[in-house]
Short mmCIF file of C-alpha atoms and ligand atoms in Angstrom, two decimals:
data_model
loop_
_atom_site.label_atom_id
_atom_site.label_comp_id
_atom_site.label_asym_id
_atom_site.label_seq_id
_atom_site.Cartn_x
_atom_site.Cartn_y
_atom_site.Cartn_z
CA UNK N 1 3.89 -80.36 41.67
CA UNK N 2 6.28 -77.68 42.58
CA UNK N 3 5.24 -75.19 45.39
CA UNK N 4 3.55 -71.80 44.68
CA UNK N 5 5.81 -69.18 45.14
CA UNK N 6 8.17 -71.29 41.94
CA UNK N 7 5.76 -71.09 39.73
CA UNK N 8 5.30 -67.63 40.39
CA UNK N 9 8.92 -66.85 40.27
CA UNK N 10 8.66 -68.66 37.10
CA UNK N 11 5.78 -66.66 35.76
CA UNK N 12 7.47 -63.17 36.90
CA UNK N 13 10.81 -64.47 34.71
CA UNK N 14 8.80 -65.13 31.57
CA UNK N 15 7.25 -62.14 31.95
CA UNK N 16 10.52 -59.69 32.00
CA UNK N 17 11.72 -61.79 29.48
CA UNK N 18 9.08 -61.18 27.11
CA UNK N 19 8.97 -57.55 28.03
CA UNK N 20 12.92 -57.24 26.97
CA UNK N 21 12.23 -59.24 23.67
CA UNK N 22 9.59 -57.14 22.95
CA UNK N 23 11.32 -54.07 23.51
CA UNK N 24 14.17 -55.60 20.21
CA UNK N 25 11.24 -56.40 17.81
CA UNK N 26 11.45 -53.84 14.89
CA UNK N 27 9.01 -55.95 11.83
CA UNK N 28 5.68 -57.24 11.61
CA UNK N 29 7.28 -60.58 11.21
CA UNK N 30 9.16 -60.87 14.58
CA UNK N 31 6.46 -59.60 16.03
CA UNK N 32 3.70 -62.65 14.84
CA UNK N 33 6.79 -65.12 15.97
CA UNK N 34 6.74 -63.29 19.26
CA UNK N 35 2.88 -63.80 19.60
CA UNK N 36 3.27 -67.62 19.13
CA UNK N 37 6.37 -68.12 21.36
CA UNK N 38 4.02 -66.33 24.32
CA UNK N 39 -0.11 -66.72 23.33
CA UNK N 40 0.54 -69.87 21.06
CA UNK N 41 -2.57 -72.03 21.96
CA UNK N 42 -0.62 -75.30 21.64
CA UNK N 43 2.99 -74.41 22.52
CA UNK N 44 2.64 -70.86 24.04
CA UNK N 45 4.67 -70.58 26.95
CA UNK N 46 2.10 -68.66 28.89
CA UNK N 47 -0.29 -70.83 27.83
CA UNK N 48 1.71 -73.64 29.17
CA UNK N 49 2.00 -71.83 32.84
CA UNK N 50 -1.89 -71.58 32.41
CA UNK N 51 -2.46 -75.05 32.26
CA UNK N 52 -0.10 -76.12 35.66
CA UNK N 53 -3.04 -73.98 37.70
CA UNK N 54 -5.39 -77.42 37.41
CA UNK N 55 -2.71 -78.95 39.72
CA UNK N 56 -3.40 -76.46 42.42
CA UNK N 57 -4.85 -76.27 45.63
CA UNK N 58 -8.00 -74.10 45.37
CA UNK N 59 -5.90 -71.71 47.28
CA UNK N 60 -3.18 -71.29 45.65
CA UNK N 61 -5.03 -71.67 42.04
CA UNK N 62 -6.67 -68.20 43.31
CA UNK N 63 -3.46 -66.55 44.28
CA UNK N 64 -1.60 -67.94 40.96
CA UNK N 65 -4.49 -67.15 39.04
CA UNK N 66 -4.93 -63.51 39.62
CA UNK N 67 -1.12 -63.13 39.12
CA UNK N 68 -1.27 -64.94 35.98
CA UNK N 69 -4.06 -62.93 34.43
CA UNK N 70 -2.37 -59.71 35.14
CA UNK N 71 0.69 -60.67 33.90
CA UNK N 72 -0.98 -62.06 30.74
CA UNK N 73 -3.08 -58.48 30.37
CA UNK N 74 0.24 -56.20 30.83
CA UNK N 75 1.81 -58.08 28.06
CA UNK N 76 -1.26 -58.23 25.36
CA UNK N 77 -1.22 -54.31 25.93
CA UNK N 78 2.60 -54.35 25.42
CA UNK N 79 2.09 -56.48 22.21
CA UNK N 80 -1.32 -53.98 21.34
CA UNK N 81 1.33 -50.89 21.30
CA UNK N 82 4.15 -52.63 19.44
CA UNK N 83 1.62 -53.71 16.44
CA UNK N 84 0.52 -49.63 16.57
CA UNK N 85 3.83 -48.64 16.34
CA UNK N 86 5.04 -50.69 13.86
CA UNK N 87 1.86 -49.96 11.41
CA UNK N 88 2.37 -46.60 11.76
CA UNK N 89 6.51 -46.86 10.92
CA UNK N 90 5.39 -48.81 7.79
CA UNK N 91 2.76 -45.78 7.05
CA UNK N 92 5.31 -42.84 6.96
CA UNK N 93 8.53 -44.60 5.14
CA UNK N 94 7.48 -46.47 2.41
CA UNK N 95 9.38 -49.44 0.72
CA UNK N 96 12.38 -47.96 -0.88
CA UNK N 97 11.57 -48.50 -4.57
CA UNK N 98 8.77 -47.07 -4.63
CA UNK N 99 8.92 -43.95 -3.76
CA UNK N 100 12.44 -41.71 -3.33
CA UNK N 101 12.35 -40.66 0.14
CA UNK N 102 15.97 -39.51 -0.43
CA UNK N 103 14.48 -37.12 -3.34
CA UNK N 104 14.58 -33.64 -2.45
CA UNK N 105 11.12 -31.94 -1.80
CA UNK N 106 9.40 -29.33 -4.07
CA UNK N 107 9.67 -25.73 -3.24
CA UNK N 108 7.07 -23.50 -3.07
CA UNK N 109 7.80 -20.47 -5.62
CA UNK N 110 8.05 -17.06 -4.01
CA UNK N 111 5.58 -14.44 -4.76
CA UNK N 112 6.57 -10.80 -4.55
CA UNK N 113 4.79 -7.67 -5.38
CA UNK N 114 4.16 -6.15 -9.09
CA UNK N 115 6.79 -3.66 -10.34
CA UNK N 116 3.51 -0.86 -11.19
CA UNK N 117 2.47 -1.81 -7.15
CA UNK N 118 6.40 -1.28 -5.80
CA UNK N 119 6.20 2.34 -7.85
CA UNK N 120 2.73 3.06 -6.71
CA UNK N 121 3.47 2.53 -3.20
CA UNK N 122 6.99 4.14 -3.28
CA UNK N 123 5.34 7.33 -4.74
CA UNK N 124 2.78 7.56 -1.84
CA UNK N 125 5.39 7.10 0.24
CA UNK N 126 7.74 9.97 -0.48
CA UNK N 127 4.06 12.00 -0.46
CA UNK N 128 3.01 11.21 2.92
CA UNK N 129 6.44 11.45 4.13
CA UNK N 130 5.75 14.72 3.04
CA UNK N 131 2.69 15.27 5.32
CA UNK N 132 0.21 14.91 2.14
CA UNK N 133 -3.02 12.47 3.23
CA UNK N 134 -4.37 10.05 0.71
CA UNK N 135 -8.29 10.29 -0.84
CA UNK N 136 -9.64 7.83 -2.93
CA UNK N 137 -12.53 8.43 -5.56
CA UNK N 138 -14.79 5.85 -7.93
CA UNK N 139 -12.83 4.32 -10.93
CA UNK N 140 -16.86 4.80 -12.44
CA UNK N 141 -16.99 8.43 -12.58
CA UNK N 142 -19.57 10.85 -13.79
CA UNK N 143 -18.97 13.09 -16.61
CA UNK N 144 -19.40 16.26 -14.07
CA UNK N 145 -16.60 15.03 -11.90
CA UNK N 146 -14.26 13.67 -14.80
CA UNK N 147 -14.78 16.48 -17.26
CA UNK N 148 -17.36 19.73 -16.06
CA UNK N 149 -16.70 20.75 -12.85
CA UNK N 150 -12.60 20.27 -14.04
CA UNK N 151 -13.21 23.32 -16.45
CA UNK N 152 -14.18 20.96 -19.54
CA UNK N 153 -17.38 21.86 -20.35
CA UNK N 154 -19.50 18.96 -23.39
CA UNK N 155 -18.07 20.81 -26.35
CA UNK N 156 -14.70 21.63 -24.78
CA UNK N 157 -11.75 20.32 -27.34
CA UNK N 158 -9.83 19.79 -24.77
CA UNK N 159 -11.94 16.15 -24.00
CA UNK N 160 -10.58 14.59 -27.54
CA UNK N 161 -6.93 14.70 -25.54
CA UNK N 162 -8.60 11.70 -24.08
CA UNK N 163 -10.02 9.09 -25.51
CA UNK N 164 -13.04 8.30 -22.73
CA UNK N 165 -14.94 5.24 -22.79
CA UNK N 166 -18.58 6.08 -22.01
CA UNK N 167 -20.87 4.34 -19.93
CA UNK N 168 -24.93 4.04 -20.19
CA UNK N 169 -26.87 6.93 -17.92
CA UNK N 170 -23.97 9.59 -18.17
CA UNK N 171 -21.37 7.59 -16.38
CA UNK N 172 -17.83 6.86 -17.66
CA UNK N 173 -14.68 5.28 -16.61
CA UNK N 174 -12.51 7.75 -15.13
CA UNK N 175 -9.76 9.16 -17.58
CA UNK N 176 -7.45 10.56 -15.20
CA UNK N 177 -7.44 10.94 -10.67
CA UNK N 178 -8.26 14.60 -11.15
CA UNK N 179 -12.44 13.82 -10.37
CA UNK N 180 -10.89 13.06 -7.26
CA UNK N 181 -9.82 17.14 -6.86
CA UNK N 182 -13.31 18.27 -6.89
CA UNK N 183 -14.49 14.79 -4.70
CA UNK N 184 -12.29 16.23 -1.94
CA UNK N 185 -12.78 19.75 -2.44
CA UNK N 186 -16.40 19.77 -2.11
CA UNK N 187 -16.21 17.60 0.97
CA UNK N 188 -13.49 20.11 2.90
CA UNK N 189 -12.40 23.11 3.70
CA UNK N 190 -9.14 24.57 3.02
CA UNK N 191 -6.26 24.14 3.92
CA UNK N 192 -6.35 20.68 1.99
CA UNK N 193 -3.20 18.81 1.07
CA UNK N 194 -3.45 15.02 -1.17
CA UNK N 195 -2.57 12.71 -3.03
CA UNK N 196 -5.21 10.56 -5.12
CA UNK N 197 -3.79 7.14 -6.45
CA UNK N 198 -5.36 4.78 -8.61
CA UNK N 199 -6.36 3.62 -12.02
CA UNK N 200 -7.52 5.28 -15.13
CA UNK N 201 -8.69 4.38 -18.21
CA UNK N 202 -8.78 5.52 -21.92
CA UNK N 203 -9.07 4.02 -25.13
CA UNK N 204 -5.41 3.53 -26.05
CA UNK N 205 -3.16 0.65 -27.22
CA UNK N 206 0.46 0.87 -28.16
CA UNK N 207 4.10 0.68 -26.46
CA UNK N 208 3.45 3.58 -24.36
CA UNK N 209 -0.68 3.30 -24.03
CA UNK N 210 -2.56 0.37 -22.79
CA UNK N 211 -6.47 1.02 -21.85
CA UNK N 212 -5.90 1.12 -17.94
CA UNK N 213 -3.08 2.72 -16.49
CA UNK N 214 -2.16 4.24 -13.43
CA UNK N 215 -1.94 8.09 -12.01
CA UNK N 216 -1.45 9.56 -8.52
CA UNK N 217 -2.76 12.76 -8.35
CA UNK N 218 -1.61 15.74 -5.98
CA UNK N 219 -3.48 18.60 -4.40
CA UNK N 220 -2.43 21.05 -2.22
CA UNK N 221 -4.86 24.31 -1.67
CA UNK N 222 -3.95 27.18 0.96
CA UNK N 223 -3.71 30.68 1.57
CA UNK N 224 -0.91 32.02 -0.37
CA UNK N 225 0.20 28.93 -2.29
CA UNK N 226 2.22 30.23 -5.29
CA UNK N 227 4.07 28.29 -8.47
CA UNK N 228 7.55 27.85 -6.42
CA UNK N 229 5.72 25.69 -3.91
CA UNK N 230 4.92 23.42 -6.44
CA UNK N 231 8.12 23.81 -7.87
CA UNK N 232 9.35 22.61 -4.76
CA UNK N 233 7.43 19.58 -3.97
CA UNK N 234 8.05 18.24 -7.48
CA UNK N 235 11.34 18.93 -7.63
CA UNK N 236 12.22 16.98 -4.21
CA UNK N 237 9.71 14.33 -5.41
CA UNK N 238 11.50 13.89 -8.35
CA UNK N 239 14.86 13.61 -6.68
CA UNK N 240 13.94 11.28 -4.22
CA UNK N 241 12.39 8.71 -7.17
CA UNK N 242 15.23 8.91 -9.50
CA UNK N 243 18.15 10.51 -6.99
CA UNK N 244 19.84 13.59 -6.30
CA UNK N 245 21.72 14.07 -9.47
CA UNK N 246 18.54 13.76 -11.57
CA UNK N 247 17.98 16.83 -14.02
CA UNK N 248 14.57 18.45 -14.00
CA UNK N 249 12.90 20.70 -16.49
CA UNK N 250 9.92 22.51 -16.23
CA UNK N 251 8.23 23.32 -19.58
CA UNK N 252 4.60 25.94 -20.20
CA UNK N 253 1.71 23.44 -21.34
CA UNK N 254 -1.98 23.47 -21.07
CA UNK N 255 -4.69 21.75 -19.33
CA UNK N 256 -8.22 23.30 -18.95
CA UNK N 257 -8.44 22.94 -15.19
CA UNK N 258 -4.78 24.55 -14.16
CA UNK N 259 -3.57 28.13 -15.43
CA UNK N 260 -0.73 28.77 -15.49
CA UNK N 261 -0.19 24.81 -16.79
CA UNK N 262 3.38 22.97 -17.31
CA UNK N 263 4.60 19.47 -18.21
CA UNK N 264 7.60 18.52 -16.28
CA UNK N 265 10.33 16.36 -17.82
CA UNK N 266 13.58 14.76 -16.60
CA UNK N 267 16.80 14.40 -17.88
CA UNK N 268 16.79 11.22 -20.08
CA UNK N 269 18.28 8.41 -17.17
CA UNK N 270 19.44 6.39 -20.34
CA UNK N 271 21.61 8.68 -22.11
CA UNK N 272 22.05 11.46 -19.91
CA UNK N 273 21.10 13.72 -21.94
CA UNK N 274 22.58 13.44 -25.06
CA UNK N 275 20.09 12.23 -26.91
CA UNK N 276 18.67 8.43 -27.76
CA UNK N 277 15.87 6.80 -29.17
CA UNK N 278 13.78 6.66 -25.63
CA UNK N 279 13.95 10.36 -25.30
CA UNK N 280 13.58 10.63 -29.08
CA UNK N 281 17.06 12.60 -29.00
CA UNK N 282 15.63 15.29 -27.03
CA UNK N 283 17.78 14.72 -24.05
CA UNK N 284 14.56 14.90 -21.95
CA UNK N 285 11.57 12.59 -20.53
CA UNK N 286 8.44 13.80 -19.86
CA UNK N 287 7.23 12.69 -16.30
CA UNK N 288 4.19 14.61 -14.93
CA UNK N 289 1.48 17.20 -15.95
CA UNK N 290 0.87 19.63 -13.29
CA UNK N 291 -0.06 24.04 -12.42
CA UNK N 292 -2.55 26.22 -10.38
CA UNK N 293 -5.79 25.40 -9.97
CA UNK N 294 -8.24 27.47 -11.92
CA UNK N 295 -10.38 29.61 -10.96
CA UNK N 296 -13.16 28.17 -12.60
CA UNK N 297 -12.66 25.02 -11.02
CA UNK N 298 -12.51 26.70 -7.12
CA UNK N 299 -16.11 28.09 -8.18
CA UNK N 300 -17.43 25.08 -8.86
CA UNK N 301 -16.09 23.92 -5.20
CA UNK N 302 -17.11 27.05 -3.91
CA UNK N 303 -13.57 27.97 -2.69
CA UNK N 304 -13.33 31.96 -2.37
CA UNK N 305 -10.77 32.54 -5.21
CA UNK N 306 -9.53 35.74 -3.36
CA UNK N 307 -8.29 34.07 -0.69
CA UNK N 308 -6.94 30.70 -1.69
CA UNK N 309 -4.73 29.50 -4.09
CA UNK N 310 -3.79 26.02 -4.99
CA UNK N 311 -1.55 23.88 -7.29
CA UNK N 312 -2.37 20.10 -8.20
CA UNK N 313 -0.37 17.43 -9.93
CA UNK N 314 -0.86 14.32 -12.07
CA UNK N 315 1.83 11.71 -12.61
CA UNK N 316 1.82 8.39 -14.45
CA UNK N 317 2.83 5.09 -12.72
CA UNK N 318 3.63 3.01 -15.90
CA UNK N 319 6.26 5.72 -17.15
CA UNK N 320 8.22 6.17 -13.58
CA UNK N 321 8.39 2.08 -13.49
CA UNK N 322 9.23 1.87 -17.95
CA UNK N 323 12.08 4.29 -16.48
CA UNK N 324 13.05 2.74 -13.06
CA UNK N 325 13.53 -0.73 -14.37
CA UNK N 326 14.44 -0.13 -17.92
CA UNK N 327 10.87 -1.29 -19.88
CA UNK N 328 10.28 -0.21 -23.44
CA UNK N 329 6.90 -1.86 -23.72
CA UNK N 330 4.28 -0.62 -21.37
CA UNK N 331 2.03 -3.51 -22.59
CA UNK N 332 4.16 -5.84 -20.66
CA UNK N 333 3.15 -5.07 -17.53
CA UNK N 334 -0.34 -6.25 -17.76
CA UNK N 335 0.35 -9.53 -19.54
CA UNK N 336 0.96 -11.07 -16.86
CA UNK N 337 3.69 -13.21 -18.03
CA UNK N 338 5.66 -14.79 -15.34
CA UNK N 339 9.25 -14.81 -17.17
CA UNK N 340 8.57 -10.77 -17.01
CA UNK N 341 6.98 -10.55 -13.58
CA UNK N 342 10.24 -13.07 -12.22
CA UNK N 343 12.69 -10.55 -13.35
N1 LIG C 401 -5.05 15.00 -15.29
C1 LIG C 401 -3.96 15.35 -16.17
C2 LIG C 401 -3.76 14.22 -17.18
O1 LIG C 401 -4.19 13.13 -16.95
C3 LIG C 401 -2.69 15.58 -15.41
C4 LIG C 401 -2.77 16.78 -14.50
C5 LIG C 401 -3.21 16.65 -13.21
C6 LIG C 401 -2.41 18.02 -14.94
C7 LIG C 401 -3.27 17.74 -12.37
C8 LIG C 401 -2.46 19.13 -14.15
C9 LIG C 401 -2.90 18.98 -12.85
O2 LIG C 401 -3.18 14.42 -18.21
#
């Protein structure tokens, strides 16, 4: 029987053996081969030291023993780890063949925001750059705000200019911003200076029309506000939307709740003027309705008429972006249709 401290040089060799042959194993299949070669019941070469400890003294069985175990233990954890790791190799690559790791992956499409929501906000922005605050009013309106208190009284002609769809218990979808006008005027006191985007709604369906569009309405109310102010604030809204160069025109027009009224058009951005089919040969393209409040309309907010004056404006969304980006069918922007929207 050879003395103690061999066999446990002998055990402490097969053990950094083992530990370096581990360390090369990179399949499930050298891995079982390892397993024998060490833990083997019949030929194991652990299991072999294992069996020399019946030759022992008591002593030196306990010594040999505890060294033994340990050095089994360490390596079944080793072995534990490896069979982890190589599971979870197998896991993320799969055989090639079945699937094309090498294939690139899919990309995610990029959103980005709708061409009426890149006007909308571009026009608020040139607004409140301006120093004009935003107010918001109900896209469900009732017929005083929409209509009565905006100088159209039930058998005013001026309501067949708009095509209102009418809601049970006197309620109707807005047909233009201007409710929100009177919304703000009845809430505050002059000096009062906004801008009112958001939706509208009329029965309407053609290239220009669709049955929801969008407006953004101005209002600016003060002592001494006169027609060149609003001259003024159009004009340098209009040249910052379409540019310096861009020709404006302001022509006499009517709406019940503005006096003096005018519709204000721009030179035609797609023939310059001379004359095509989008500004039916005019030269000119009509952009915004706008004038001085009425009267009649400071009553109903109780504003003292002798002491302020005010002019508001109403613009349309759809026509600024049919312009901008060179649309001829205002229907398209609501269909949705991603080969449009992509553009
Ligand atoms: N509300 C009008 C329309 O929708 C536009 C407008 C607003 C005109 C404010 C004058 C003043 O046609």
């Amino acid at each position: 029987m050879p003395p103690l401290n061999e066999i446990v040089d002998q055990l402490n060799l097969l053990r950094q053996q083992a530990e370096k042959e581990l360390s090369f194993i990179d399949t499930t299949e050298k891995l079982e081969a390892f397993r024998i070669k060490y833990f083997g019941r019949a030929s194991g070469a652990l299991t072999a030291l294992f069996k020399t400890l019946s030759g022992l003294s008591p002593e030196d069985r306990a010594v040999f023993g505890k060294a033994a175990n340990l050095a089994k233990e360490q390596l079944h954890d080793l072995l534990e780890n490896k069979t982890i790791e190589l599971k979870s190799k197998t896991a993320a690559v799969p055989a090639a063949g079945i699937v094309d790791i090498t294939l690139p992956g899919r990309s995610m499409p990029q959103g980005h925001a709708h061409p009426i929501s890149r006007v909308l906000a571009e026009v608020v922005s040139i607004f409140t750059t301006m120093g004009f605050s935003i107010a918001e009013g109900p896209e469900i309106e009732l017929d005083y705000y929409n209509f009565e208190a905006l100088n159209m009284p039930e058998d005013h002609p001026a309501r067949d200019m708009q095509d209102t769809f009418y809601l049970p218990g006197g309620f109707l979808l807005r047909t233009q911003t201007s409710p929100v006008q009177i919304r703000t005027m009845e809430k505050s006191k002059p000096p009062v200076s906004i801008i009112a985007p958001g939706r509208v709604f009329r029965r309407d369906w053609d290239i220009t029309h669709t049955p929801m569009f969008h407006q953004v309405e101005g209002l600016l109310v003060d002592k001494g506000v006169s027609m060149t102010h609003l001259k003024g604030v159009l004009e340098a809204f209009l040249k910052a939307f379409f540019g310096a160069g861009t020709k404006i025109r302001f022509r006499p027009s009517y709406f019940p709740f503005t006096e003096p009224s005018t519709e204000v058009d721009i030179g035609c951005i797609f023939c310059g003027g001379k004359g095509c089919r989008v500004c039916k040969t005019s030269g000119w393209l009509e952009i915004l309705g706008a004038g001085m409040v009425h009267p009649e309309v400071f009553k109903k907010v109780k504003y003292d008429t002798d002491v302020y004056t005010g002019f508001a404006f109403g613009i349309g969304i759809e026509r600024l972006a049919m312009l901008k980006y060179n649309i001829n069918d205002l229907r398209m922007f609501f269909e949705n249709d991603l080969r449009f929207l992509r553009q």
